[in-house]
Short mmCIF file of C-alpha atoms and ligand atoms in Angstrom, two decimals:
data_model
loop_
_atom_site.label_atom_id
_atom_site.label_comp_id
_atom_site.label_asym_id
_atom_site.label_seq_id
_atom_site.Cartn_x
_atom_site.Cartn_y
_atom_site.Cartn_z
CA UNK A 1129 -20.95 11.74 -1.98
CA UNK A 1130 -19.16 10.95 -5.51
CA UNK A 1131 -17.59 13.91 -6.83
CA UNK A 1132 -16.87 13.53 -10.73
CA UNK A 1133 -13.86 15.68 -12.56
CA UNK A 1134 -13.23 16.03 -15.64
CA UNK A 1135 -11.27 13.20 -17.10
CA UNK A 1136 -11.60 10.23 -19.06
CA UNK A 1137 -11.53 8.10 -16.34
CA UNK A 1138 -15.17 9.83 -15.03
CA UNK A 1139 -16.42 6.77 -17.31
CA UNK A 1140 -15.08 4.22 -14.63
CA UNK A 1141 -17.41 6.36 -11.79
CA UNK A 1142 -20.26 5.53 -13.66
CA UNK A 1143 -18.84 1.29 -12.26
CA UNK A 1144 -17.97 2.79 -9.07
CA UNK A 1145 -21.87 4.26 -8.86
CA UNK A 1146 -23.21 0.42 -9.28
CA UNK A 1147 -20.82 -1.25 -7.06
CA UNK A 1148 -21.48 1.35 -4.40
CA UNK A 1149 -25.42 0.66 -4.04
CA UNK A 1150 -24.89 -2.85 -4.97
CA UNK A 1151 -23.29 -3.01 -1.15
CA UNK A 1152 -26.78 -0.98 -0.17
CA UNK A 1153 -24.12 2.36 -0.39
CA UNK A 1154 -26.63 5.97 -0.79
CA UNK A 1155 -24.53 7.56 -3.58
CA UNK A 1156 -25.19 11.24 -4.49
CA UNK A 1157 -22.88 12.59 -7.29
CA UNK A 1158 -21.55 16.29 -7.44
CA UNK A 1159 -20.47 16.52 -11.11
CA UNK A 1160 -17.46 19.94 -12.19
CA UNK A 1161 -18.55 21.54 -15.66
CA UNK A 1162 -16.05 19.48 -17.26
CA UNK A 1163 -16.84 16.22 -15.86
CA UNK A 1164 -20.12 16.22 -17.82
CA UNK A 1165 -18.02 16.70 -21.02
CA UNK A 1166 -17.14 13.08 -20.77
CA UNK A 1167 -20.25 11.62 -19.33
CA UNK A 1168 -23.95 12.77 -18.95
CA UNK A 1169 -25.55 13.37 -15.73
CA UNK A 1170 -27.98 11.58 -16.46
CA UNK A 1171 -26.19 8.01 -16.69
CA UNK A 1172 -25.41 9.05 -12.93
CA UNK A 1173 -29.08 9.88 -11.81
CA UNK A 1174 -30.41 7.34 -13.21
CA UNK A 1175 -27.13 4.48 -11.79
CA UNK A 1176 -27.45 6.39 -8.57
CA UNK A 1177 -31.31 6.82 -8.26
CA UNK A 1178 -30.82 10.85 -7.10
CA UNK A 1179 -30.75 14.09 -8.83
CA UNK A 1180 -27.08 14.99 -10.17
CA UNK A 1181 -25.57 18.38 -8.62
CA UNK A 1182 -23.35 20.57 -10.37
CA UNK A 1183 -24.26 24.06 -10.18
CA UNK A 1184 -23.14 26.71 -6.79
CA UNK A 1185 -25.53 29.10 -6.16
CA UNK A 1186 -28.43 27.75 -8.39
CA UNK A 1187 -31.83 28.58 -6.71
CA UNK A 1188 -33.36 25.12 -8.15
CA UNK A 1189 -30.33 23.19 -7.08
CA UNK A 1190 -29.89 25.12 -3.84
CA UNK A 1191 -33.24 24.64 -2.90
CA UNK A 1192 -33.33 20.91 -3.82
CA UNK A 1193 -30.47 20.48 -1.53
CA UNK A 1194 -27.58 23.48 -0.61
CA UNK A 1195 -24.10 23.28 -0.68
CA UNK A 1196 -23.84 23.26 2.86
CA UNK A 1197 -26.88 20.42 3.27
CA UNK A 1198 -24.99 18.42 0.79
CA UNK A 1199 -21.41 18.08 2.80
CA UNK A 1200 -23.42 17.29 6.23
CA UNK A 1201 -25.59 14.84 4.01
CA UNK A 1202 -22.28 12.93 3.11
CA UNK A 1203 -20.90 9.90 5.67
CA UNK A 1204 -17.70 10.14 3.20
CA UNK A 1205 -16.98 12.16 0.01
CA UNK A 1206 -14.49 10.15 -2.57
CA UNK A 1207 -13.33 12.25 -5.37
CA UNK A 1208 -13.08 10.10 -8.69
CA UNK A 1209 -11.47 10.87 -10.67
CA UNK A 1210 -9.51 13.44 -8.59
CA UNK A 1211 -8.26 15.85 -11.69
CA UNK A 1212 -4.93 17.93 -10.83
CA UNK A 1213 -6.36 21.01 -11.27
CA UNK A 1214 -9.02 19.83 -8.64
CA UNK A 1215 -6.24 18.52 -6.44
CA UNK A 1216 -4.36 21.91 -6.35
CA UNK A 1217 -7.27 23.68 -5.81
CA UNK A 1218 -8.43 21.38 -2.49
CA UNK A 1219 -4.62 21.87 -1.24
CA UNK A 1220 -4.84 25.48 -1.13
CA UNK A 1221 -8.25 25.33 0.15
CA UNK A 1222 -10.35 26.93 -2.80
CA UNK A 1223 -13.91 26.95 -3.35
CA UNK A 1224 -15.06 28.13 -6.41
CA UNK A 1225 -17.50 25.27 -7.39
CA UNK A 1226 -19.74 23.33 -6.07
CA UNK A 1227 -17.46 20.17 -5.40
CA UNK A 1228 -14.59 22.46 -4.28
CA UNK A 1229 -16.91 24.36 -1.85
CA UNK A 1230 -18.70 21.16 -0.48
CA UNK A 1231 -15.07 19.51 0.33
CA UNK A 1232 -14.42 21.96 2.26
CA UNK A 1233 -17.50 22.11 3.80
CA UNK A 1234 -17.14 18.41 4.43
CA UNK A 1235 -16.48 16.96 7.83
CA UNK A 1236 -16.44 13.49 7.06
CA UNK A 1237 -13.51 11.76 5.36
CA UNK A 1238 -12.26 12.76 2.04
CA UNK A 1239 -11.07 10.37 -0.37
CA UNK A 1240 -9.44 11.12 -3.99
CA UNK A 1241 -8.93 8.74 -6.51
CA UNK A 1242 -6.20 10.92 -9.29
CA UNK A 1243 -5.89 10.56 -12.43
CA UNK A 1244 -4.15 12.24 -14.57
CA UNK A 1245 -0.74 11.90 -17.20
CA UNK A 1246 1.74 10.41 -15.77
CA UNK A 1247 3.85 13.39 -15.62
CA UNK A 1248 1.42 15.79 -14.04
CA UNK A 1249 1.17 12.95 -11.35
CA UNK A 1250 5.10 13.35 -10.98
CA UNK A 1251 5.57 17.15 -11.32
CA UNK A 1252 6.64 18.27 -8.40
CA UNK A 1253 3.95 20.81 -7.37
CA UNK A 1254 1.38 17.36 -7.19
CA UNK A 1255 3.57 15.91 -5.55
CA UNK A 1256 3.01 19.00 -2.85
CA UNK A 1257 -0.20 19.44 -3.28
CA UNK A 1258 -0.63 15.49 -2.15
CA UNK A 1259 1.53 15.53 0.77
CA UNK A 1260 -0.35 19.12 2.21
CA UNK A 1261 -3.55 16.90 1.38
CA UNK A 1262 -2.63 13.99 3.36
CA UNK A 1263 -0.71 15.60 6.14
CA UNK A 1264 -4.45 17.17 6.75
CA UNK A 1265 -5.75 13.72 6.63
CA UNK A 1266 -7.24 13.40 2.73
CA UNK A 1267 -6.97 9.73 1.82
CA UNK A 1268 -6.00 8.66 -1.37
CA UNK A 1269 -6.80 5.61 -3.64
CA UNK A 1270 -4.25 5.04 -6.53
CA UNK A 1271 -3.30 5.69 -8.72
CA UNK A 1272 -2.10 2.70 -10.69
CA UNK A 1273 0.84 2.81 -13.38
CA UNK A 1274 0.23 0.96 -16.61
CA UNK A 1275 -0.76 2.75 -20.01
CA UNK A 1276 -2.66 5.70 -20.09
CA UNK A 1277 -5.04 7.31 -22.37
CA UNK A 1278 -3.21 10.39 -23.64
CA UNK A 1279 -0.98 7.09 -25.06
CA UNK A 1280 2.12 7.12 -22.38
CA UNK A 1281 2.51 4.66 -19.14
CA UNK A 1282 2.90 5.14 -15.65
CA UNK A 1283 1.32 6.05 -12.45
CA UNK A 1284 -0.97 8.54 -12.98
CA UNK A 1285 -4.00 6.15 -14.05
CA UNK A 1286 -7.26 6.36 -11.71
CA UNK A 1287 -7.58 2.96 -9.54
CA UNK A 1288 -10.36 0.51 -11.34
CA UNK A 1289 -14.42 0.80 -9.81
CA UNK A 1290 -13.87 -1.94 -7.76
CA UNK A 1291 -10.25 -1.03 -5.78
CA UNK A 1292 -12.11 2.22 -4.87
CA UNK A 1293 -14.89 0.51 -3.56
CA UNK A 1294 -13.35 -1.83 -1.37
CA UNK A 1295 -10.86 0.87 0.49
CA UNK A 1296 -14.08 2.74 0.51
CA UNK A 1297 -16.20 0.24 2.31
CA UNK A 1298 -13.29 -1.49 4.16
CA UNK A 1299 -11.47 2.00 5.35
CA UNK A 1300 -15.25 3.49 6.45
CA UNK A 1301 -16.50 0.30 8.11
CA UNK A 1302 -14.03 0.07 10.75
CA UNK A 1303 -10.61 -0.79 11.40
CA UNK A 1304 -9.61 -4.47 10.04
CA UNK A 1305 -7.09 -4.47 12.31
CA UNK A 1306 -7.98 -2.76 15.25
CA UNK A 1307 -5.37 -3.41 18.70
CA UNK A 1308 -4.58 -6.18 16.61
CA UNK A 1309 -0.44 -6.66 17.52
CA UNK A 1310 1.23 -7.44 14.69
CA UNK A 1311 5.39 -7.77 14.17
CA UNK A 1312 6.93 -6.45 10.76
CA UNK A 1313 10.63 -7.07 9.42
CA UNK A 1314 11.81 -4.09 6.88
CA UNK A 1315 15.32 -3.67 5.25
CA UNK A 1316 18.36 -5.58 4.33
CA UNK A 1317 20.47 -7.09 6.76
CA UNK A 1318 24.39 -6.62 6.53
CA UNK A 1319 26.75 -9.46 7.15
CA UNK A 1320 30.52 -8.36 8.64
CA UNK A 1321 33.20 -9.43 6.84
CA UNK A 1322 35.50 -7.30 9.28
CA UNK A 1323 35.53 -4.17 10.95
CA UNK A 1324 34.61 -2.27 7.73
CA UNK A 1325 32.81 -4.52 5.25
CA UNK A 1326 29.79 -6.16 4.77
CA UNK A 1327 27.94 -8.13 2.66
CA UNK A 1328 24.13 -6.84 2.25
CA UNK A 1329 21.58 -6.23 -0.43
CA UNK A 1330 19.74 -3.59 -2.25
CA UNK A 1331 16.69 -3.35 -0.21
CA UNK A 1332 15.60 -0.14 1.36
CA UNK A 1333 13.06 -0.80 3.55
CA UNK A 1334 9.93 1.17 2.06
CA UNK A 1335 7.83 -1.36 1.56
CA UNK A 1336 8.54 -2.99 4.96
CA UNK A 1337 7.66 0.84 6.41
CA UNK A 1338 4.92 1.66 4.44
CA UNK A 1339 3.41 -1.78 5.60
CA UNK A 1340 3.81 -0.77 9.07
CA UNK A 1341 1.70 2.61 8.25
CA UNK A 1342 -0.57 0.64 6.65
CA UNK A 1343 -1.14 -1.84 9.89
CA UNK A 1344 -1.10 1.33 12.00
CA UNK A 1345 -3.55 3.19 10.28
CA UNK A 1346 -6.00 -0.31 10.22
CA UNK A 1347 -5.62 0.23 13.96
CA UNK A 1348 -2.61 -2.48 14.68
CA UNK A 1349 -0.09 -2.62 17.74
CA UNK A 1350 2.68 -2.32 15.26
CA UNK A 1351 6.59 -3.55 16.22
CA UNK A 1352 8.97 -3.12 13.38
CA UNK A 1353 11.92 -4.49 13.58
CA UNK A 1354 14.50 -2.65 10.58
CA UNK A 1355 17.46 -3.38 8.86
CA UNK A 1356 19.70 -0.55 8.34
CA UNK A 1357 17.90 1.83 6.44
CA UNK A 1358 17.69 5.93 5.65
CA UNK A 1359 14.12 5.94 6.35
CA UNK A 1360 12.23 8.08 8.92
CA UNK A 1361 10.46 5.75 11.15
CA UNK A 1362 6.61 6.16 11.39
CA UNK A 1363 5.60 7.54 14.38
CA UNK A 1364 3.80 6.14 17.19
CA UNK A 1365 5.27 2.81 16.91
CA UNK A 1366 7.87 0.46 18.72
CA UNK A 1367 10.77 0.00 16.75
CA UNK A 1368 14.28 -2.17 17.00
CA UNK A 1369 17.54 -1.33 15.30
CA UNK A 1370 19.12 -4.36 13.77
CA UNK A 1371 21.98 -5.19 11.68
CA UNK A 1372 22.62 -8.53 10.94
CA UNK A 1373 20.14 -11.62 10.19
CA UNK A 1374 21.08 -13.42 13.07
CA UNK A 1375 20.16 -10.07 15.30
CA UNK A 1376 16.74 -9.99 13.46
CA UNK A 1377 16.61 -13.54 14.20
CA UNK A 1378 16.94 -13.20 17.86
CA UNK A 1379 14.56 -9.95 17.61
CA UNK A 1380 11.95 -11.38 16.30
CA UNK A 1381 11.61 -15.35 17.03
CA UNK A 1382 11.11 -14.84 20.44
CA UNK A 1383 8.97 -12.32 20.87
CA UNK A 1384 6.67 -13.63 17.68
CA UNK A 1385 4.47 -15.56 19.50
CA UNK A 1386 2.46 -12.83 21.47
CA UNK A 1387 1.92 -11.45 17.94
CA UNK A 1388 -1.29 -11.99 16.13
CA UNK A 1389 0.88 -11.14 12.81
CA UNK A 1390 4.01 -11.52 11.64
CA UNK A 1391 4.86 -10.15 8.63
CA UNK A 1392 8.41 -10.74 6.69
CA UNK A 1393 9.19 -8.04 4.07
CA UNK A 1394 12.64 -8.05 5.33
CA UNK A 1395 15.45 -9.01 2.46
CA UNK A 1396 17.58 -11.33 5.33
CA UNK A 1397 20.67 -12.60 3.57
CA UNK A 1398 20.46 -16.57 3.24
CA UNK A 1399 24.28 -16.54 4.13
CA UNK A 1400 27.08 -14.89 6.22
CA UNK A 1401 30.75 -15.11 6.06
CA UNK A 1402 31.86 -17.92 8.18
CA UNK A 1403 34.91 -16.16 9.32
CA UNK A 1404 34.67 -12.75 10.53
CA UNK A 1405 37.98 -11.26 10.85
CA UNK A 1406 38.84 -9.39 14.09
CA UNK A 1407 41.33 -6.87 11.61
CA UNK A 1408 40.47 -5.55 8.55
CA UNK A 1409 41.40 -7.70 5.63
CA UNK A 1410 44.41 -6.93 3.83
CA UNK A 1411 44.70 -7.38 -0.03
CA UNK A 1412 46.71 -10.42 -0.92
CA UNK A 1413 46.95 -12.02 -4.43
CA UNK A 1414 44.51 -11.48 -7.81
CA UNK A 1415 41.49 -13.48 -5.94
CA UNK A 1416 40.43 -13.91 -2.79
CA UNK A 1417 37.58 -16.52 -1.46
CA UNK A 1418 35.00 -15.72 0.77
CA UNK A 1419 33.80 -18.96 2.86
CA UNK A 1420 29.43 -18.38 3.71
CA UNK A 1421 27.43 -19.92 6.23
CA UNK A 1422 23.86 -20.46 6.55
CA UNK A 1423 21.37 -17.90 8.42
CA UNK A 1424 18.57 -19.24 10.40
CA UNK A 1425 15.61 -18.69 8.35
CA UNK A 1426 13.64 -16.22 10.69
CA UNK A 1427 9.86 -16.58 8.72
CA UNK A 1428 10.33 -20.65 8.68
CA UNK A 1429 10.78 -20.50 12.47
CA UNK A 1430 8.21 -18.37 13.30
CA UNK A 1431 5.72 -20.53 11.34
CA UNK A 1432 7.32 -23.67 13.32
CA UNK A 1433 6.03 -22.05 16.33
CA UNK A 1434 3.92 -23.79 18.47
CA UNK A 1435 1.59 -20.90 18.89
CA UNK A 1436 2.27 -19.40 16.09
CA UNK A 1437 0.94 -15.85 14.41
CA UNK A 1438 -0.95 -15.30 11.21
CA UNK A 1439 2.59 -15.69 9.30
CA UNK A 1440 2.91 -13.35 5.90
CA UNK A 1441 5.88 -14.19 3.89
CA UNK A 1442 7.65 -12.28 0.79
CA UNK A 1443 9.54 -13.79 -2.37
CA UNK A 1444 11.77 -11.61 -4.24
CA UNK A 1445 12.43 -13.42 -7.91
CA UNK A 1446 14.08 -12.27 -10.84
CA UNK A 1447 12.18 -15.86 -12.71
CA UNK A 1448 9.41 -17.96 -12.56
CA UNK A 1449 8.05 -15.86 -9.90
CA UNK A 1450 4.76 -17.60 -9.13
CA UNK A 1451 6.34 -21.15 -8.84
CA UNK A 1452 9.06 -19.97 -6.33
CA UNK A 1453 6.78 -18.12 -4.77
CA UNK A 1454 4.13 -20.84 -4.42
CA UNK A 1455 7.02 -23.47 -3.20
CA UNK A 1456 7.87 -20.93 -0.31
CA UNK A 1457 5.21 -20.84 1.29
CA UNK A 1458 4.84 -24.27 1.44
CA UNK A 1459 8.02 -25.12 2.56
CA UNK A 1460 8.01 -22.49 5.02
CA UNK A 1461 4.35 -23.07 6.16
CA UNK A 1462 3.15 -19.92 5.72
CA UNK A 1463 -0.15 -18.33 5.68
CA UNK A 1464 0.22 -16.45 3.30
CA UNK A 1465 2.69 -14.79 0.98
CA UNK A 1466 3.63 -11.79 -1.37
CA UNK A 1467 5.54 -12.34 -4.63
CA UNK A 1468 7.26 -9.24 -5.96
CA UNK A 1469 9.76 -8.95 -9.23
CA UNK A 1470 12.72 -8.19 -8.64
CA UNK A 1471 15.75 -6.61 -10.37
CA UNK A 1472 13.79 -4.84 -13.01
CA UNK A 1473 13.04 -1.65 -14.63
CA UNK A 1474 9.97 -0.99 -12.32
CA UNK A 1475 9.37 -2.31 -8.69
CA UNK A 1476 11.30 -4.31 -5.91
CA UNK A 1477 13.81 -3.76 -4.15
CA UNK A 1478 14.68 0.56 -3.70
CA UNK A 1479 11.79 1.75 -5.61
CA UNK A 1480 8.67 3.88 -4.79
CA UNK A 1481 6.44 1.71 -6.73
CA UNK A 1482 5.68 -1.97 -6.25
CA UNK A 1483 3.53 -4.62 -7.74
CA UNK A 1484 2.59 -7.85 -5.70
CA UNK A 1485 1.19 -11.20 -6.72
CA UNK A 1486 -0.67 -12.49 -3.19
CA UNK A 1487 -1.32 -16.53 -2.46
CA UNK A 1488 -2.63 -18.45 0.00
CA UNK A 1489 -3.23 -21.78 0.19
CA UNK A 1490 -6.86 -21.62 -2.09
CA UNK A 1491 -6.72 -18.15 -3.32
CA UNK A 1492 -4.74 -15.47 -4.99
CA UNK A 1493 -4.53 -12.21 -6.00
CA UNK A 1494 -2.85 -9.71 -8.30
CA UNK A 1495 -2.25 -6.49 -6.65
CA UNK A 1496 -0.99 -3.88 -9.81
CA UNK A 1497 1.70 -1.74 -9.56
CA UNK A 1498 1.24 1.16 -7.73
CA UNK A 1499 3.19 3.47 -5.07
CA UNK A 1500 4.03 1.24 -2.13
CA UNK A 1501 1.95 3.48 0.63
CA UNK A 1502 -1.07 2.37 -1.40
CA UNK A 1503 -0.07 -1.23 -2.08
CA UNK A 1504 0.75 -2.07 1.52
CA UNK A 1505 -2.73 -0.79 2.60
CA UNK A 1506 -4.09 -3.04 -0.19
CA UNK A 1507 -1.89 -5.97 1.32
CA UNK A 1508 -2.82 -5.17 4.75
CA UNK A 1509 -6.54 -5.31 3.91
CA UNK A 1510 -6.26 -8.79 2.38
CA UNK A 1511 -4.26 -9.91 5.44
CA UNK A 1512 -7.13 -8.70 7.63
CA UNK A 1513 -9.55 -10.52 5.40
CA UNK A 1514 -7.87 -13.99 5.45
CA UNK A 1515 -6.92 -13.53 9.26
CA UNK A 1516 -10.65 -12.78 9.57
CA UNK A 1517 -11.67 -15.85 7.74
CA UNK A 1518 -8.96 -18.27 9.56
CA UNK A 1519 -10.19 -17.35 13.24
CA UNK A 1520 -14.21 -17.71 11.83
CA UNK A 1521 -13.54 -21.34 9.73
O1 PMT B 1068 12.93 -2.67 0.94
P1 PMT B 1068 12.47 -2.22 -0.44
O2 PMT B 1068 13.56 -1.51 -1.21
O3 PMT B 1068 11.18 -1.45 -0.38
O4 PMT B 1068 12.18 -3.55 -1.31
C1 PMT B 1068 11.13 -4.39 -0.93
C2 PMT B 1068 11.51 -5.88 -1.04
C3 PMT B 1068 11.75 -6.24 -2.50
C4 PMT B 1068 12.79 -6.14 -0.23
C5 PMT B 1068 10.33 -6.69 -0.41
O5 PMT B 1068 9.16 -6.43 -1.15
C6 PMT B 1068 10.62 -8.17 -0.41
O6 PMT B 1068 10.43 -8.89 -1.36
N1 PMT B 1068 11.13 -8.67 0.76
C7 PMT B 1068 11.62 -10.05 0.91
C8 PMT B 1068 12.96 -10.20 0.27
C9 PMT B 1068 13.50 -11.58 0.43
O7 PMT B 1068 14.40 -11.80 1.22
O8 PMT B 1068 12.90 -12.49 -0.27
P2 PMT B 1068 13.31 -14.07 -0.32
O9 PMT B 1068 12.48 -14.64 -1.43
O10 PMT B 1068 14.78 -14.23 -0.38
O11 PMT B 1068 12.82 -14.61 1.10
C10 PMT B 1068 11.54 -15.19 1.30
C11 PMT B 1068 11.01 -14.86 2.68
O12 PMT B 1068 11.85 -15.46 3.66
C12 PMT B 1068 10.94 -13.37 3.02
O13 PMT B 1068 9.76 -13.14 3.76
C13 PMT B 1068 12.18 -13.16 3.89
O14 PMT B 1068 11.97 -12.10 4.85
C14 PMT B 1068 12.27 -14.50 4.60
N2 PMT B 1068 13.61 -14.88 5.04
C15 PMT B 1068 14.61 -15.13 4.15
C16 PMT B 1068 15.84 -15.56 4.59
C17 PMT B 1068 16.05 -15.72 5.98
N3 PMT B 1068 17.21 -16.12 6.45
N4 PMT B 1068 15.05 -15.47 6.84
C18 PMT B 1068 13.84 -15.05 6.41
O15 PMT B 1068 12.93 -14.81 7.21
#
């Protein structure tokens, strides 16, 4: 069941429509008033083969198929585009329309795909509205940042025909990764200097956790192991504390290899202080040198492994990210790995919003920015996919 607001992005549905029954996908669209200001019903009867719906209450309508009949007809109803207005009134559980009343009718999964200006997608009362949808399980696709049609950029723009229809397809098929065990890294690590100080970076560990939602939700065994981080950590899954890279090291090397996954999104510092001092360091002179030694590199080992999991690396770059990225994974033998900028305006390290470049050795692909909760079930859907095709080839 495709529910259409009223947006500019309803044009997109019309894509979504094709691509649907292209994978053999019975699509029945449940148009608002204002949706059909953008687009006709009739490009959707006639991309979808069945009568368009629109009115509540209409004895022609009703008769051809109720509002009721229509929600226990549907195996999954995916809102696109998911207008605010429509997304506030779903949170508080109105129905004063048919697509409104049918939701919450439905018993299948709900998915919405927003779109909207980029600051009604950050005004805090969406913001709500989202979070009370998802806490009651409403799954959302997008949106993606870039530029928008009222003229401005950011998030806020509905996901393109064909993201939708892969989470659709992939998320209602089954779970990619079902019992699955796979072994995440998240966070920085900090390096003593003494007692007090440390060397670290500025990661923060959200992409690292919202990959380990992701996994979960695909139906993984998930073990994260975390850098220090202020992050609540998702429920219902092991975790270990650590602090430094060699304790992430010896957390994860070991245990890697009765993992089906391992997946590195930890920012591990390359180097420690040689020398750390028992006693806080006193100040002495105008300079002071600080002597580094390597850290094992914890991704390189576990793809030296003799049995060795499905091994997902990440590259942070500030330049010539696909190169670097590209060279990493070959040096390191990796399956796979994830190339994020760095050190910019949007994305990286502390930041809700990511976008990742994805190789392997004969494919790639560009996954655009978006909030990291949605880009790590993107990631973890490719993963699944390539795992899929290594233990089939
Ligand atoms: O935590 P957030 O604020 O959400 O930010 C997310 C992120 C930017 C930290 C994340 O997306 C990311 O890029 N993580 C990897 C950061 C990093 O250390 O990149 P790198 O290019 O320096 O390392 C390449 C790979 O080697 C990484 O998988 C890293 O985990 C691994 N590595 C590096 C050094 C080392 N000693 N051991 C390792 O395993």
């Amino acid at each position: 069941m495709l529910g259409v607001c009223g947006g500019i992005a309803a044009y997109k549905s019309a894509e979504l429509v094709r691509l649907l029954k292209k994978r053999g996908i019975e699509v029945r669209v449940v148009m608002t008033e204002s949706a059909k200001q953008f687009v006709t019903p009739l490009t959707f009867q006639a991309l979808s083969g069945n009568p368009v719906h629109s009115r509540l209450l209409d004895a022609d309508e009703e008769n051809a198929m109720g509002h009721i009949n229509l929600a226990r007809w549907a195996d999954a109803v995916v809102i696109a585009p998911a207008t605010a207005n429509m997304i506030a009134k779903l949170s508080c559980g109105l129905a004063d329309d048919l697509l409104s009343t049918l939701s919450l009718a439905a018993e299948c999964p709900i998915y919405l795909a927003p779109a909207m200006n980029q600051a009604m997608w950050r005004k805090a009362v969406t913001r709500e509205n989202i979070a009370r949808l998802q806490s009651h399980g409403v799954h959302l696709i997008g949106p993606e940042a870039g530029d928008q049609a009222c003229g401005e950029t950011g998030l806020g723009r509905m996901a393109e025909a064909e993201t939708i229809c892969a989470a659709l397809t992939e998320s209602t098929s089954d779970k990619p990764l079902l019992n699955k065990k796979v072994l995440i890294s998240a966070g920085p690590t900090r390096e003593a200097l003494d007692p007090v100080r440390y060397i670290s970076n500025r990661s923060s560990g959200k992409m690292g956790y919202a990959i380990a939602n992701a996994a979960k939700k695909a139906g993984a065994l998930v073990t994260l192991i975390s850098g220090p981080v202020n992050l609540q950590p998702p429920g219902d899954i092991e975790i270990v504390n650590v602090e430094s890279a060699e304790q992430m090291y010896d957390a994860i090397v070991p245990r890697a290899q009765d993992f089906d996954i391992y997946i590195g999104a930890a920012a591990v510092a390359d180097y420690r202080p040689a020398d750390v001092r028992a006693q806080k360091i006193k100040k002495q002179g105008e300079e002071s040198v600080i002597k580094l030694q390597r850290n094992p590199d914890i991704v390189a080992s576990v793809a030296a492994l003799e049995h060795k999991p499905f091994v997902v690396g990440f590259a942070a770059e500030t330049d010539d990210l696909e190169n670097y990225a590209k060279n990493k994974m070959l040096s390191k033998n990796l399956d796979m790995i994830a190339a994020n900028w760095v050190g910019g305006k949007q994305g990286g390290f502390d930041s809700d919003l990511n976008a990742l470049k994805v190789f392997w050795r004969h494919g790639q692909k560009d996954l655009a920015m978006t909030d990291k909760r949605h880009l790590a079930e993107q990631l973890i859907r490719l993963i699944a996919a390539r795992l899929n095709e290594k233990n089939t080839a």
